JSON list of C-alpha atoms in Angstrom, two decimals:
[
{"chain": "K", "resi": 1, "resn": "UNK", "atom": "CA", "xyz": [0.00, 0.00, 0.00]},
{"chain": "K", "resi": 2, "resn": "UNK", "atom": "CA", "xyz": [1.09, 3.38, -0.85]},
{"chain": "K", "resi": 3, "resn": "UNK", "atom": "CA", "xyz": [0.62, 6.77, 1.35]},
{"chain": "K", "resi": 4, "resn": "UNK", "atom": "CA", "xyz": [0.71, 9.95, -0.06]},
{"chain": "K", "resi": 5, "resn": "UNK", "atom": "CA", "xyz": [0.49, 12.69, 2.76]},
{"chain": "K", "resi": 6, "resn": "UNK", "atom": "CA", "xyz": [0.78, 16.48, 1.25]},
{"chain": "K", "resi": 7, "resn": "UNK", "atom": "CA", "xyz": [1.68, 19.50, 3.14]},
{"chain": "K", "resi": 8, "resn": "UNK", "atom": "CA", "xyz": [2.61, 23.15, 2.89]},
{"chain": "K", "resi": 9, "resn": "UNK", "atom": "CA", "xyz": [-0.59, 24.57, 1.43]},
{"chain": "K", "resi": 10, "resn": "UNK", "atom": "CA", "xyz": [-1.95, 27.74, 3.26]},
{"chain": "K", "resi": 11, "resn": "UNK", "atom": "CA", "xyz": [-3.21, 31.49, 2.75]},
{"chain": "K", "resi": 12, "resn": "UNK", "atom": "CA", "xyz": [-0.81, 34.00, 0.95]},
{"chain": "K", "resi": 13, "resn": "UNK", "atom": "CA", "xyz": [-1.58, 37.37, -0.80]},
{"chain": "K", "resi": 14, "resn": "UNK", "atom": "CA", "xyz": [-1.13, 37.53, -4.71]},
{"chain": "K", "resi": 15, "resn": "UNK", "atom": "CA", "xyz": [2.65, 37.99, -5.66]},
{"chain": "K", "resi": 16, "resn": "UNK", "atom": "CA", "xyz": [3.55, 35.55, -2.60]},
{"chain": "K", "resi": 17, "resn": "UNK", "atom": "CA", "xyz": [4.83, 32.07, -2.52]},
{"chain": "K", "resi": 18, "resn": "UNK", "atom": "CA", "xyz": [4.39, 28.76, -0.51]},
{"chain": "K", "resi": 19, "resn": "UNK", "atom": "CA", "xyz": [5.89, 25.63, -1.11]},
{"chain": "K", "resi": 20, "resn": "UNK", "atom": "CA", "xyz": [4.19, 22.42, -1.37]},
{"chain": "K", "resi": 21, "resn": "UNK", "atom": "CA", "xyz": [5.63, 18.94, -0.14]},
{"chain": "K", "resi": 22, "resn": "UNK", "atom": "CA", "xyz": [4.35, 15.43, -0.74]},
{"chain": "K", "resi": 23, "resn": "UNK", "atom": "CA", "xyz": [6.05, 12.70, 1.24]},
{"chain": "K", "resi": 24, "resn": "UNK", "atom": "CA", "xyz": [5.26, 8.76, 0.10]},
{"chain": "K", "resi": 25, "resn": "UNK", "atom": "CA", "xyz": [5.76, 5.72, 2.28]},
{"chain": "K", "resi": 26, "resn": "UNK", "atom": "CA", "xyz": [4.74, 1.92, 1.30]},
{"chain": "K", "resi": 27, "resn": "UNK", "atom": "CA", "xyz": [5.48, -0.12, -1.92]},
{"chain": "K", "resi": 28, "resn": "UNK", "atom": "CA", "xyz": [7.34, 2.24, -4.70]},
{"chain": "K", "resi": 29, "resn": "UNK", "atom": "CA", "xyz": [8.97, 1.42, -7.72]},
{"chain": "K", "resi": 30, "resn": "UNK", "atom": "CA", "xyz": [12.49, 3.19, -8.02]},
{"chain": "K", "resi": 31, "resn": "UNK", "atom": "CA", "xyz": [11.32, 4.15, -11.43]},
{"chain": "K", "resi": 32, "resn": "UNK", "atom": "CA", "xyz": [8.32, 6.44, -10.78]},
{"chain": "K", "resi": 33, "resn": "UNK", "atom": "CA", "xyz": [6.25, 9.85, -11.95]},
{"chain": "K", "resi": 34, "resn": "UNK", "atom": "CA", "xyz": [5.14, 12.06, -9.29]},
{"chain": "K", "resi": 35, "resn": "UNK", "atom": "CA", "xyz": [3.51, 14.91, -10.12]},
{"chain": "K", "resi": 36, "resn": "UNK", "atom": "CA", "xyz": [0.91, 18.07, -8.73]},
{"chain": "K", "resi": 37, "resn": "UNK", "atom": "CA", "xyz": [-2.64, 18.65, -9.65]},
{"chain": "K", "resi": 38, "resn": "UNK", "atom": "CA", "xyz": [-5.27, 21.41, -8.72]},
{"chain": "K", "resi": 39, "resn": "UNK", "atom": "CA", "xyz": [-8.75, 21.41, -8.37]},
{"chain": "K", "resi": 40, "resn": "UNK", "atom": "CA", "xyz": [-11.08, 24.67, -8.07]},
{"chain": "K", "resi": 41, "resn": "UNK", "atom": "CA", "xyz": [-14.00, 24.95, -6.71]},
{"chain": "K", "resi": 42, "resn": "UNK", "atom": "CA", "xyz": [-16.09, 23.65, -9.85]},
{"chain": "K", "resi": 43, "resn": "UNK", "atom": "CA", "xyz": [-14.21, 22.63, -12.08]},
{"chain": "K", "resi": 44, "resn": "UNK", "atom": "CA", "xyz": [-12.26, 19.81, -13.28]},
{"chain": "K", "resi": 45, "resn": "UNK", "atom": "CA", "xyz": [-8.58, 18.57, -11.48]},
{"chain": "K", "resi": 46, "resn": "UNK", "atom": "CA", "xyz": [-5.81, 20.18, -13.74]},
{"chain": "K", "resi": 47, "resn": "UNK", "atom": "CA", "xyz": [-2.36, 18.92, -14.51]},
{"chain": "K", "resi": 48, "resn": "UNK", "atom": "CA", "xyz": [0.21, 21.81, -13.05]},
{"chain": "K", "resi": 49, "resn": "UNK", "atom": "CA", "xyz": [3.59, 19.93, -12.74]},
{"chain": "K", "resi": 50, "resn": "UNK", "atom": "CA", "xyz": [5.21, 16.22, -13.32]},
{"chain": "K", "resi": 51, "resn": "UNK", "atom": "CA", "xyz": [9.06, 15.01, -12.64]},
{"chain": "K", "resi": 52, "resn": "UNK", "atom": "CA", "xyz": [10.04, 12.06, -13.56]},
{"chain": "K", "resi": 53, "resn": "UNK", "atom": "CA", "xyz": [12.52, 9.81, -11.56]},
{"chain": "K", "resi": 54, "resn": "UNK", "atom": "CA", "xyz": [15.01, 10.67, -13.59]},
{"chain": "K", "resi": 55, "resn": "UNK", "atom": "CA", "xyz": [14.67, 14.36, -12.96]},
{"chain": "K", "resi": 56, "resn": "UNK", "atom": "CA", "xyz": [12.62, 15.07, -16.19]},
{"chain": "K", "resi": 57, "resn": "UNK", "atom": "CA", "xyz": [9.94, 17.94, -15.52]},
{"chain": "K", "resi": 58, "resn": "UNK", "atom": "CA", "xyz": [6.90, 18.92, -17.39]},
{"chain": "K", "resi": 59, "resn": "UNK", "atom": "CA", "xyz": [4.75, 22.05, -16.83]},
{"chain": "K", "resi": 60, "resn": "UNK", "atom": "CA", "xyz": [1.16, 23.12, -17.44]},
{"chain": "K", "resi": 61, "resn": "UNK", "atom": "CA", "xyz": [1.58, 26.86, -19.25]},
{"chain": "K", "resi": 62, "resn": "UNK", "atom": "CA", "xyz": [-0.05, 28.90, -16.29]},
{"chain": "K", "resi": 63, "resn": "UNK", "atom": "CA", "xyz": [2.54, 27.88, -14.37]},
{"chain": "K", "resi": 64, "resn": "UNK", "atom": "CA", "xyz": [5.62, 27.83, -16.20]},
{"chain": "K", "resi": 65, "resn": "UNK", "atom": "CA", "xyz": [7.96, 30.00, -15.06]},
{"chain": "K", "resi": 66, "resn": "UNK", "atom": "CA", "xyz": [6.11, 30.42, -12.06]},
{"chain": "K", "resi": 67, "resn": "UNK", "atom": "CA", "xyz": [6.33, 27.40, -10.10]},
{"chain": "K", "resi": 68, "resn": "UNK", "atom": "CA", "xyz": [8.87, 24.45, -9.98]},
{"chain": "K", "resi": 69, "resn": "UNK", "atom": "CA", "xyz": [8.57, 20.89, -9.23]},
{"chain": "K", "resi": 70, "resn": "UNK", "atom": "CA", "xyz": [11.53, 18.85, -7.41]},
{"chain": "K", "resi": 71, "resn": "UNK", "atom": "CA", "xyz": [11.84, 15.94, -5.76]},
{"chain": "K", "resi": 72, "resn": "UNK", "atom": "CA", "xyz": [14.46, 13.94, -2.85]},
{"chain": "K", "resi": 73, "resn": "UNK", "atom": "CA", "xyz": [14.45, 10.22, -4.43]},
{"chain": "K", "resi": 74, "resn": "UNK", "atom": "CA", "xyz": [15.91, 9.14, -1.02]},
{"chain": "K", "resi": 75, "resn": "UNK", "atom": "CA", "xyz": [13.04, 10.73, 0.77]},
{"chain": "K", "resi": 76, "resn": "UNK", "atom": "CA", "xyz": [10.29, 9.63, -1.78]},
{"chain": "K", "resi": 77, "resn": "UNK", "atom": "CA", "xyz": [9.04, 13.37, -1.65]},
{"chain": "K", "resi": 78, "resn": "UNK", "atom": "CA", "xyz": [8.39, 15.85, -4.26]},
{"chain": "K", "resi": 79, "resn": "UNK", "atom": "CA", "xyz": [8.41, 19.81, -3.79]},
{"chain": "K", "resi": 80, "resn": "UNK", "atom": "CA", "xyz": [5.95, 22.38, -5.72]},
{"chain": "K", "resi": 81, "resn": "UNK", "atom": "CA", "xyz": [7.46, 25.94, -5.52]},
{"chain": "K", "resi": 82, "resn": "UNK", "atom": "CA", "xyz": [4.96, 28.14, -6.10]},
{"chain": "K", "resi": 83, "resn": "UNK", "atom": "CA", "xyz": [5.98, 32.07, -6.43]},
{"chain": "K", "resi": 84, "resn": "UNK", "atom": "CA", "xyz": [4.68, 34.57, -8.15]},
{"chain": "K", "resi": 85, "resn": "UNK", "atom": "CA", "xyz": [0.62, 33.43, -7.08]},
{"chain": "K", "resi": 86, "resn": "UNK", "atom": "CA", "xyz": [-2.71, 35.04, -8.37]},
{"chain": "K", "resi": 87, "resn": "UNK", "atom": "CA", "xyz": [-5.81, 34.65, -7.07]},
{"chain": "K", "resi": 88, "resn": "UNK", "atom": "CA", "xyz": [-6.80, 31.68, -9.99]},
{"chain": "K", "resi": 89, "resn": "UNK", "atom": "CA", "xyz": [-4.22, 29.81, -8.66]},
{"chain": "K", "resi": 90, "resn": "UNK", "atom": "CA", "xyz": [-6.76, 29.29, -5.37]},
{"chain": "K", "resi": 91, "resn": "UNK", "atom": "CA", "xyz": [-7.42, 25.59, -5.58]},
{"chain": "K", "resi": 92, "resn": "UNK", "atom": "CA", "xyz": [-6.95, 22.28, -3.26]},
{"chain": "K", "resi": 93, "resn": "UNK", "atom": "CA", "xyz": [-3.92, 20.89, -4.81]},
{"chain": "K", "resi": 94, "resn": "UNK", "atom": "CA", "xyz": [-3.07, 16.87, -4.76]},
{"chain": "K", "resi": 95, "resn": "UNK", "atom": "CA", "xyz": [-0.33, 14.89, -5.37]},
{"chain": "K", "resi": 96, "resn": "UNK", "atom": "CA", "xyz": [0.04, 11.79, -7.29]},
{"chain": "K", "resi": 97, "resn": "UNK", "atom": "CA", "xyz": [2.56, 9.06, -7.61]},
{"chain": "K", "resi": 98, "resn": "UNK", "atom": "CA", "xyz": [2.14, 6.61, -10.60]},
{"chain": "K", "resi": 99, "resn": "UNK", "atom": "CA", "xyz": [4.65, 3.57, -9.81]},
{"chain": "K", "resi": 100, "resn": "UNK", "atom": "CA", "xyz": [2.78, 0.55, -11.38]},
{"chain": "K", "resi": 101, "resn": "UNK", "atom": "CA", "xyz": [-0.28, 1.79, -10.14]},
{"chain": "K", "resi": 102, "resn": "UNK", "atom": "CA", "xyz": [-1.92, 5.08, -9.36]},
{"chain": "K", "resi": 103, "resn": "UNK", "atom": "CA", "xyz": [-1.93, 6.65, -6.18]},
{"chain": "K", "resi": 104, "resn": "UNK", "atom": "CA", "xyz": [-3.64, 10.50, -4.56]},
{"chain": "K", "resi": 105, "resn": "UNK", "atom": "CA", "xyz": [-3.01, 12.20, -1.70]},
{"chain": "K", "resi": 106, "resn": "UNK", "atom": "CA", "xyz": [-5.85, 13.71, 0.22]},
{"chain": "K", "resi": 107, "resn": "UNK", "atom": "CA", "xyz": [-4.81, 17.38, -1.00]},
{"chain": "K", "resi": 108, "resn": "UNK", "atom": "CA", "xyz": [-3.87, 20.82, 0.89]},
{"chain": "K", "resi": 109, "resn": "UNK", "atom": "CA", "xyz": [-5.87, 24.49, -0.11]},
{"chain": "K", "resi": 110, "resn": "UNK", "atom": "CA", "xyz": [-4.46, 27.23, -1.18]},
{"chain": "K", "resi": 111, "resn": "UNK", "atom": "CA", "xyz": [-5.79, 30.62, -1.15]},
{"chain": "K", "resi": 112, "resn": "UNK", "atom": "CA", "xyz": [-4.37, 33.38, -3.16]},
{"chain": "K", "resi": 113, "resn": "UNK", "atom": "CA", "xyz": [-6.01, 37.02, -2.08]},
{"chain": "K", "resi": 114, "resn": "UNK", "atom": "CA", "xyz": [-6.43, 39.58, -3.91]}
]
C-alpha cells in the first residue's frame, strides 16, 4: 500500500509564494512519476507539474515559469514551488505518484487574495 500525505498549502496574498511537499511511504517502484494537480471549486482537477525519476519535468503553461517541481528520491518526496501566485491559482492541490499503479493524496488548499 502506498501513502501519499501532502503539506505546505496555506493562505498568501497575490505575488507571494508557498511551497508544497508530498512525502510517500509503502510499496514504490524506483522508477516512478510524481507529479501536482489542482482542483477549483467547480471545475475539473488540472495537470500543473510532473518530474520524472530521472529528474525530467513537465509544466502546465499557467505555471511555467512560475512554479517548480523537485523531488528527494531518497526521501520519496516531491516539492511544488509556487511564487509569483494570483488569485486563480486558489485551488486544493493533490499529489500523485504513478509507480505501477496510481496513487492521490488527500490534498492541501491554497488561497491566493487579492
Amino acid at each position: 500500500q502506498v501513502q501519499l500525505v501532502e503539506s505546505g498549502g496555506g493562505l498568501v496574498q497575490a505575488g507571494g509564494s508557498l511551497r508544497l511537499s508530498c512525502a510517500a511511504s509503502g510499496s514504490i517502484f524506483s522508477i516512478n512519476v510524481m507529479g501536482w494537480y489542482r482542483q477549483a471549486p467547480g471545475k475539473q482537477r488540472e495537470l500543473d507539474a510532473v518530474i520524472g525519476s530521472g529528474g525530467s519535468t513537465n509544466y502546465a503553461d499557467s505555471v511555467k515559469g512560475r512554479f517548480t517541481i523537485s523531488r528527494d528520491n531518497a526521501k520519496n518526496t516531491v516539492y511544488l514551488q509556487m511564487n509569483s501566485l494570483k488569485p486563480e491559482d486558489t485551488a486544493v492541490y493533490y499529489c500523485r505518484l504513478t509507480t505501477g499503479n496510481t496513487y492521490w493524496g488527500q490534498g492541501t488548499q491554497v488561497t491566493v487574495s487579492s
